[in-house]
Each structure stands twice: as structure tokens, then as C-alpha cells.
Amino acid sequence: DLPLLLIAGPCQLESTDHAQMIAGRMAEICAAHGAQFVFKGSFDKANRTSVGGKRGLGIDGGLKVMQSVKDSIGCPVLTDIHTADQCAPVAAVCDVLQIPAFLCRQTDLLIAAGETGAVINVKKGQFLAPWDMPNVVAKIESTGNRRILVTDRGTSFGYNTLVADMRSLPTMARMGYPVVMDATHSVQQPGGQGGSSGGQREFAPVMARAAVSLGIAAVFIETHEDPDIAPSDGPNMIPLAQMDALVQSLMDFDALAKADPIRV
Amino acid sequence: DLPLLLIAGPCQLESTDHAQMIAGRMAEICAAHGAQFVFKGSFDKANRTSVGGKRGLGIDGGLKVMQSVKDSIGCPVLTDIHTADQCAPVAAVCDVLQIPAFLCRQTDLLIAAGETGAVINVKKGQFLAPWDMPNVVAKIESTGNRRILVTDRGTSFGYNTLVADMRSLPTMARMGYPVVMDATHSVQQPGGQGGSSGGQREFAPVMARAAVSLGIAAVFIETHEDPDIAPSDGPNMIPLAQMDALVQSLMDFDALAKADPIRV
Amino acid sequence: DLPLLLIAGPCQLESTDHAQMIAGRMAEICAAHGAQFVFKGSFDKANRTSVGGKRGLGIDGGLKVMQSVKDSIGCPVLTDIHTADQCAPVAAVCDVLQIPAFLCRQTDLLIAAGETGAVINVKKGQFLAPWDMPNVVAKIESTGNRRILVTDRGTSFGYNTLVADMRSLPTMARMGYPVVMDATHSVQQPGGQGGSSGGQREFAPVMARAAVSLGIAAVFIETHEDPDIAPSDGPNMIPLAQMDALVQSLMDFDALAKADPIRV
Amino acid sequence: DLPLLLIAGPCQLESTDHAQMIAGRMAEICAAHGAQFVFKGSFDKANRTSVGGKRGLGIDGGLKVMQSVKDSIGCPVLTDIHTADQCAPVAAVCDVLQIPAFLCRQTDLLIAAGETGAVINVKKGQFLAPWDMPNVVAKIESTGNRRILVTDRGTSFGYNTLVADMRSLPTMARMGYPVVMDATHSVQQPGGQGGSSGGQREFAPVMARAAVSLGIAAVFIETHEDPDIAPSDGPNMIPLAQMDALVQSLMDFDALAKADPIRV
């Protein structure tokens, strides 16, 4: 088993400088602790809680930022796509296309993404059981693409709350694809602040550690140098200044978990 | 308050003859009992559980069927749309555009739908609280369109199960728009049959009656002359042969509820 | 089918005068609208959220109050019991023994209650599915007692929230015993005020009407002349001054539902 | 921080020989790996799903078995109590009194248990949020007893399913008392086999490892040499033959977690 992969970055791409700063710092941290790294950033927040929420740089601006990160930092990059026609242009720049959780049942999007040949990271919908994911993955596989990651970002639990069921990770691992724990979105409180989502940032490291101890392939973490001013998802992001200690800690648990695999 | 509206039809549009048969029968039933009627049918099942599930007639074939229903039966027609570019052509034929529950946070879709000026029926996501819906509705209102219906089709409750919280109906009614109870999807068991969704057809009339007794504007019911062979959602559809008695019964409760409004 | 039964009263028995006042007023209201009536009051709140919450009059004081209500008002009376040894003395005065939801799996309590020969009203635990209740009822039936009522008071739905699943009522009705909807506890917010439970009093009539429209046997409602000063459960009780209009309205729906039974 | 405590044993006490065999084997395993050990066994299953489920040896028989385990193995012993009058006689033999989850709000039971001066292990009700537990603990503390453990055994999640929310563990740890993860009951499927509860035994080690990685004080595990013939809870017990490897693995994660504490 390979060492842990960190998929990390800001929620929204904000500017070239900002993206390079975060990607550069995260690449350093991951290199220092032996973790793999993929930079994450969104060019469009297509499903903001409110119509007034900031949407982001757009596809053209976002892809330029992503290209600059690849050129300057040399790491793979991931972004999320929302419509079938975005898949090909995004795959021309990005290494990993991500299917948002709300859209994980949209057949045309899954197929268009799969057909690019890029790696596809598909998030389990908050409304799906982990054992429903083989149907989702089969839509991508129908294109011949088997470069697939599956991510848990929490499951609906009453109103305005998600719960991360640890059984989900080994259940989804049965499909044979790398499993990712989204440590920051699984502590989101959807709609919990009226016009935007709340979050419990303090529990993101809890989710990450518990999941890594089970021997998963990757952790997804949104991070920002000042989450309280981030244009989206601030309440559940981890401050960039805490990432070094967190990655070091997660790598210790990863080494132990990879040496002592748990299978169900 | 107007008498109850029935939004009814098959899950998928199957053919012109089939659509006219169901629309014609439902129009007769509704006329006989004093209910309003809108014919519902989907041209594309864009989020089937499995990649092998039947998708439907497609947009061109579906709109031809819808036009034929309007011409022959004379009732308004509703269909669901999945991408922003479908909105204008669909609104050229259909009276009501429906936003699927999974897509109720996709800002571009809501705005493109709103901009057509058609009536928009937006379903509450299974992952949303009823008090989150003003944010969804505001995206449509941002286009100046205030011809809006809001529908409850159930909320995630553990795995593979939905629950219909009756508090949702008066809560959503506070927005001032007509509220619809989707009696057949709220008894769906998502993913409950492995490669397709299960359902508890026997409870759809329970949901419809409870909701109508609260004085809602409309009930959404999928119906088919033989649900067990329907291409999708058979397990939760009501047989067409039972619709006459059901509508009669619902109209009795509707009359009583409209005469004795409940407000929260 | 008999007309609707109202099981109503304060959460806690407070004094003889107070109990007679509420029982007298409710008996008048029920008589005026053709409803059956059973007076409800607790002598001990054995599971308060906090150790400092008021417990009540105790068994001796409570039974004296109950006897005075029977003597003065002439209605049957119901109270809840918490230990096996309370069952016999309580049954010497009260017509109905109620098993609290948290205790609905405690075999000794169910059997001791059943053995008194009194009517037993057992509440479905917030942690149970409606189809789990036959196991609960069988414990009472094992004593030969078949004078049983089964009550839904809501099901756990995330944290600090209950949901009332309308499917529960016809599901439990399959056992052949009268089904009761607890309209005030199903809108409780357990622990929702830190040291005590919150509630959504405004939705209790919603729950009552939806349930009555399904043709159930009885509605359970806690009421008080001034809920905001009631020693327990104030946030979800219905003011006594609203009960006349509510009972009248429920009887209209009851008549319609009993004339048009719904079966699943 | 002390090394991990294992609270382990069969669900029901079956006989002196059986209890000594399991306690002896578990004591050996824990000693070999540096874990603390408390033997667990129930003398009465007071809340079986069905009236026909085996109840156990009873209080007198059970306490004799517990005394024999203490005498022969020398380990502390834990059992669960169900009524206030059981507390004193049980505390005369047992080191730890356990409050069952369903009963965690019963004030008299909590106080009677606390007054014995024994250690009290209180399980969070399936219907409670972790932040509701300070109210429960305060009832025990009102007796002056501060020898308290708090256990998570899962939370209701839809019907017939529990979910273990990892946030619960650090949330409950804020009270300052040792936190226990019940790895076998949190994978129970209440009522999932009709007349008895089902379970997902294969996920118990998953829950244990994830929780231990968070630095908790103790893990609660029911074990049996042949779970499929155990008189209760077989579907979620871990076979005794797997305990040596499991404890060894958990101690590795415990050492890492205790050296790198996570605080929220």
C-alpha cells in the first residue's frame, strides 16, 4: 500500500498567487512527512446555499490558475465539474475530475467525466448508503475508465447535520478502488447558518484520524490561511498553519494502519 | 383557496398513445371530482440508480408527446429538466418545469428555469430541511419569476429510506407559494433493490391523505396502468385503476381542510 | 369504528384543584363535540432531562388526585408507571397504565402492567421501528391481557429532534389494537434547551390532524392553562384555551376518516 | 494517560465455568499486551427484543458467578443493573455498575447506583446527543460519586440501524470522565431479525480501532467462544479466538494516540 494521499487546498480558487501559496506550502508539508499530494480548488461553486454566495473565478480563470499551479509547484491538481460539457476542457488541464456529491447520480455527467480518461473522484451523495456506490461507479466504468476514487463526505442525519459512518470506508473499499475521507465536508452543517452552511472545524482532525487509522488511501481537507475570511466553507476548513502538525500525525497513523490492514 | 391540484402521470413518458391514455383518464377523474389537473411525465431519467436503467424518450421525443397531450387532452403539462440548456426548449411546450430534488441547489439550473417565465416546481432535496428552501426559492425569484411551487418528496432517514415530515408542509407554506406533497416519491426506498429503488406503494395514499388534510395546494402522484412493468419507479406508483377512488377521497379531505385552514 | 378518543391532561399532576379544572374543562369540550375522553396526568417524571427538574406529587399524592378526578368528573384516568411494583397500586385507581417510550422494552414492567388487567397504553420507543412493536405487545399479551393501546410519540431523527412518520400509524394498526398519536411529544425537541427539552407547540395540531385523517383511534395531547409556567413539557403543550376549537376540528376529520377507512 | 482498558466478556453470564474461561482468557490476552481488563457479564437481559428471549441467571446466580471470577481471576467485574433496588446488592460484589442505554434518563436508577460508591459506567441512550450527557452525569454526581465512565454504543439512524458518530467521543470527553467505545453494540441492528436484533460483527473491530485512535480510555467488547450459539447478541459479538490479535492491534493504536492526544 502506498503512503497516504492528501487532497488539499482552498474551497474556492481565489487567485493565482493564493493558489500557488497554498499548493506550495502543502507540497512542502507533504514532502516533509512522506505524504502524496494533490492540489484541490474549485473554479465554480455551483450549488451555493444562497444566490448571493460567491461563485468563483469561472472555468477559464480557474483553469489558468490550475495550470500555473502545475507549472510552478509540479503537483497534480483536482477540481470539481458540474456539467457534461465542462469535462473535456477541464481534463485538458486537471489530473483529477471530481463529481460533487449532489450530482453523483447524474448519469450524463459521470459518463462525460469517465470518457476524458482522467482520474475521477466521485463523492458519495449525502442521501446514499455506501453500498449504493457500486451503481455509481459502474456508470463511470461503463466508459472503460477504471481510474476511480470514491469519497465519503458524510451522510444526512436529521436536519442541518451530517454524520460520518466509519463503516462506509471499508464498505466502499470492497469495490477495489482507493477510498477517500473528506474530513472537512463531513463536519459541515448544511444550511446551518441560514444563508450559508455552518461547520465544526474542530472535528475535522477527528474525522481524518479515525479514517486514516482504518487504512484508507487518501484524506480530503480544505484549508486556508484564514478560514474566517474564505469566500466559502470557512466554518469547516482547517487553518493552513495547523496542517504541518496534522499531516505529521496522520502519517504516523497511516504507517501503523498500512502495516496492520483491517478488512471486512 | 382553490380546490386541490393533482399533478399526475407516469414516471417516464413511454409513447404518445400511453401518455394520452393516462392523461385522458386522469383528466376525466379530476373533472368528475372537481380537482385541478396537470399531466406529469419525464423525457429523461437522468439519475437512474444504474447505468442500465431505461432513460426514456429524450427531449425531442418527449416534447412531441407532451405537445400531443396538450392538443388532445387540453391539460397543462409538467416535466423535469436537468441542465440549463434544456429549460428554454422545454418551456416552449410545457407549462411547468420541475427541478429534481438532487438538483435543487444547482444555481444555474434554477436561474435558467426561472428565466423562461414558466411555472417552476422545485422539489426539496432529500438532504435539506424545509427551512432551507427559502434559499432555493430565492435563486428562482432572482430572475423575477414568482410562479413557483415547492414540493416535499421526503427526507433522508438512515440508509435506503425516506421519511415525510408533516411539519415540512406548513413550514414551506410560510414562503407564500403553493406547497405540493409528492406522495409516491416520499415512499420510495432509494437503492432498496440493489440496482434500482424499491418503494412502498401501499403507503402513498397515506401520505397523500395526511398532507391534503393539512390544506396543501397540490398532490403529486405517479400512476401507471400496470406499475410492475413500468420502466421506472414501479414499486412506488399507484395503479391507475385506483386513482378514481383516491381522488374522490382526497377531494373530501381537501374540502374540509380548505374550510378549516391550519396555520403555524 | 368509535368516535375519536382524546387522552388529554397536564404533563404533571400539580394539585387536586388543577387536575379537576383541566379534566372538567376537557370533559366538557369532548362531550360537546362527541369525542371520548380519558384524563392523563403523571405522578412522577422519572426521566427528567436534569436532576433539578420537578418530579411531581409522587405515587400516593398522585393517586389521590386521580381518585378525586374520577369521583368529581367521572372520566377514566391514565397515568404512566416506571417500575414493576408501581403497577398494582396504580391499577387500583387508574383505568389505563401507560408504559413510557424509554421503558417499552423492559420486560418485567410490561408483564407487571399486563398482569393488573388494566388497559395498557404502550408508547413506541423513539429508537424503535413501528414493525418492532409486535414484540413489545407480545410481552403484554403473554399475561393474557389484550386490553392494549399502542402510541406513536415520534422517532429519533438526528440529534435533539423527533420525526413522526405517518406510515407508523397504519403499520401499528395491523396488530389489531387501537392506535394513538401523541401529538405533543412528537414535536418535542429532546434536550433542545440544554437542561430541559424544547418543543414546537405550534406543530402539535398539525400532527394531530394528519394522524386523525388516517382514521386512528385516539389522540394524546398534553394541555395546560398556561404552558409557559407548566413544571414540565411546557414548550410542546397546547394551551387549554385552544382545545375547544382543536377538538371540534379533529372530530370533523375523524368523522370523514372513519367513513372512508384507509388500510395498508 | 493510562493504557487502554478492555471491558470484555459474554453478553450473558452462562455459568461459572464459562465466565471463568472467558475472563481467564481475556485476562491473559490483556496482560500479554499491556491492556487493563474488566470482566463484563449480565445476570439479566431485562429488555430482550422478544418475551421468549433468554433472560439469564438472575441476580443471585449471576453474583455468585461474578464472585467466582473475582476470586479465581482477580480482575474487576462489571454488570448492568435495571432497577434501583438491585444497586446495593450488586455493588457488594461488582466493581462497576453499568446503566443500560435505554435507562440512562431514569433518575432513581442513576442516583441509587451513584449512592453505592461503586464505579458507574453509563451508556448514552441511542436517542440522546453526546452533548446531552452532562445532564445524565449530573444525576450521578448529585450523590457525590465522581467515579464515572461514559460509553457510546451508537445512535438511532433511521429504522433498525445505529450509527457511531466519532465526534461523540471527544465531545463526551469534555466532561472530564473516561470515555468508552462500545464496539459491539454500536454495530447492532436493533430488531433487525424480527424477533431478535441483528448485527454486523465484522465492523466491530472497525469501530474499536477508529475510536482507540482518538485516544479514548476504554473499549467495550462482547466476546464468546462461539457467538452463533450465544444466548443473546451473537450477531454482533467478536469470537474469542480473534481477541488476541485485536487487542494487540488496538494497543498499538492506543500507544500512538496517547502519545499524540487529540483535543476539541
PDB file of C-alpha atoms in Angstrom, chain A residues 44 46-51 55 102-103 105-108 111 126-132 135 138-139 142 155-156 159-160 165 190-191 194-195, chain B residues 44 46-51 55 102-103 105-108 111 126-132 135 138-139 142 155-156 159-160 165 190-191 194-195:
ATOM      1  CA  ASP A  44     -17.239  27.443  -9.633  1.00  0.00           C
ATOM      2  CA  ALA A  46     -22.348  25.806  -8.499  1.00  0.00           C
ATOM      3  CA  ASN A  47     -24.571  24.915  -5.572  1.00  0.00           C
ATOM      4  CA  ARG A  48     -24.059  27.672  -3.016  1.00  0.00           C
ATOM      5  CA  THR A  49     -26.675  27.796  -0.270  1.00  0.00           C
ATOM      6  CA  SER A  50     -27.696  31.306  -1.365  1.00  0.00           C
ATOM      7  CA  VAL A  51     -27.885  33.026  -4.704  1.00  0.00           C
ATOM      8  CA  ARG A  55     -19.335  31.611  -7.196  1.00  0.00           C
ATOM      9  CA  PHE A 102     -25.285  16.148  -5.074  1.00  0.00           C
ATOM     10  CA  LEU A 103     -24.526  15.159  -8.679  1.00  0.00           C
ATOM     11  CA  ARG A 105     -26.376  10.097  -9.694  1.00  0.00           C
ATOM     12  CA  GLN A 106     -26.336  12.257 -12.866  1.00  0.00           C
ATOM     13  CA  THR A 107     -25.553   9.644 -15.472  1.00  0.00           C
ATOM     14  CA  ASP A 108     -24.503  12.013 -18.255  1.00  0.00           C
ATOM     15  CA  ILE A 111     -20.097   9.290 -18.341  1.00  0.00           C
ATOM     16  CA  GLN A 126     -25.345  12.580   1.407  1.00  0.00           C
ATOM     17  CA  PHE A 127     -28.538  10.688   0.507  1.00  0.00           C
ATOM     18  CA  LEU A 128     -26.855   7.404  -0.455  1.00  0.00           C
ATOM     19  CA  ALA A 129     -25.762   4.365   1.503  1.00  0.00           C
ATOM     20  CA  PRO A 130     -22.177   3.223   0.971  1.00  0.00           C
ATOM     21  CA  TRP A 131     -23.451   0.012  -0.622  1.00  0.00           C
ATOM     22  CA  ASP A 132     -25.245   2.105  -3.253  1.00  0.00           C
ATOM     23  CA  ASN A 135     -24.099   1.565  -9.094  1.00  0.00           C
ATOM     24  CA  ALA A 138     -20.470   1.324 -12.733  1.00  0.00           C
ATOM     25  CA  LYS A 139     -21.615   4.372 -14.671  1.00  0.00           C
ATOM     26  CA  SER A 142     -19.119   1.860 -18.499  1.00  0.00           C
ATOM     27  CA  THR A 155     -24.487  11.260   5.245  1.00  0.00           C
ATOM     28  CA  SER A 156     -27.666  13.179   6.077  1.00  0.00           C
ATOM     29  CA  TYR A 159     -31.764  18.315   9.615  1.00  0.00           C
ATOM     30  CA  ASN A 160     -28.701  20.502   9.010  1.00  0.00           C
ATOM     31  CA  ASP A 165     -20.250   6.431   9.400  1.00  0.00           C
ATOM     32  CA  PRO A 190     -25.638  22.220   5.700  1.00  0.00           C
ATOM     33  CA  GLY A 191     -27.756  25.343   5.858  1.00  0.00           C
ATOM     34  CA  GLY A 194     -29.396  30.323   7.460  1.00  0.00           C
ATOM     35  CA  GLY A 195     -27.961  31.785   4.280  1.00  0.00           C
TER      36      GLY A 195
ATOM     37  CA  ASP B  44     -35.209  11.623 -19.463  1.00  0.00           C
ATOM     38  CA  ALA B  46     -31.122  11.465 -15.813  1.00  0.00           C
ATOM     39  CA  ASN B  47     -30.230   9.976 -12.446  1.00  0.00           C
ATOM     40  CA  ARG B  48     -31.232   6.321 -12.631  1.00  0.00           C
ATOM     41  CA  THR B  49     -29.795   4.134  -9.898  1.00  0.00           C
ATOM     42  CA  SER B  50     -27.995   2.010 -12.520  1.00  0.00           C
ATOM     43  CA  VAL B  51     -26.391   2.812 -15.830  1.00  0.00           C
ATOM     44  CA  ARG B  55     -33.572   6.635 -19.695  1.00  0.00           C
ATOM     45  CA  PHE B 102     -30.963  16.185  -6.262  1.00  0.00           C
ATOM     46  CA  LEU B 103     -30.505  19.345  -8.357  1.00  0.00           C
ATOM     47  CA  ARG B 105     -29.122  23.590  -5.163  1.00  0.00           C
ATOM     48  CA  GLN B 106     -27.712  23.968  -8.728  1.00  0.00           C
ATOM     49  CA  THR B 107     -27.878  27.728  -9.119  1.00  0.00           C
ATOM     50  CA  ASP B 108     -27.519  27.846 -12.911  1.00  0.00           C
ATOM     51  CA  ILE B 111     -31.923  30.557 -12.799  1.00  0.00           C
ATOM     52  CA  GLN B 126     -33.710  14.777   0.458  1.00  0.00           C
ATOM     53  CA  PHE B 127     -30.716  16.344   2.197  1.00  0.00           C
ATOM     54  CA  LEU B 128     -32.370  19.674   3.021  1.00  0.00           C
ATOM     55  CA  ALA B 129     -34.502  20.897   5.890  1.00  0.00           C
ATOM     56  CA  PRO B 130     -37.776  22.591   4.963  1.00  0.00           C
ATOM     57  CA  TRP B 131     -36.453  25.864   6.380  1.00  0.00           C
ATOM     58  CA  ASP B 132     -33.561  25.705   3.903  1.00  0.00           C
ATOM     59  CA  ASN B 135     -32.600  29.977  -0.153  1.00  0.00           C
ATOM     60  CA  ALA B 138     -34.669  32.982  -3.789  1.00  0.00           C
ATOM     61  CA  LYS B 139     -32.498  31.743  -6.640  1.00  0.00           C
ATOM     62  CA  SER B 142     -33.772  36.431  -8.555  1.00  0.00           C
ATOM     63  CA  THR B 155     -36.087  13.452   3.586  1.00  0.00           C
ATOM     64  CA  SER B 156     -33.188  11.027   4.088  1.00  0.00           C
ATOM     65  CA  TYR B 159     -29.976   4.329   4.725  1.00  0.00           C
ATOM     66  CA  ASN B 160     -32.290   3.485   1.804  1.00  0.00           C
ATOM     67  CA  ASP B 165     -42.146  15.056   7.973  1.00  0.00           C
ATOM     68  CA  PRO B 190     -33.674   4.680  -2.646  1.00  0.00           C
ATOM     69  CA  GLY B 191     -31.338   1.932  -3.769  1.00  0.00           C
ATOM     70  CA  GLY B 194     -29.706  -3.079  -5.287  1.00  0.00           C
ATOM     71  CA  GLY B 195     -29.720  -1.981  -8.910  1.00  0.00           C
TER      72      GLY B 195
END
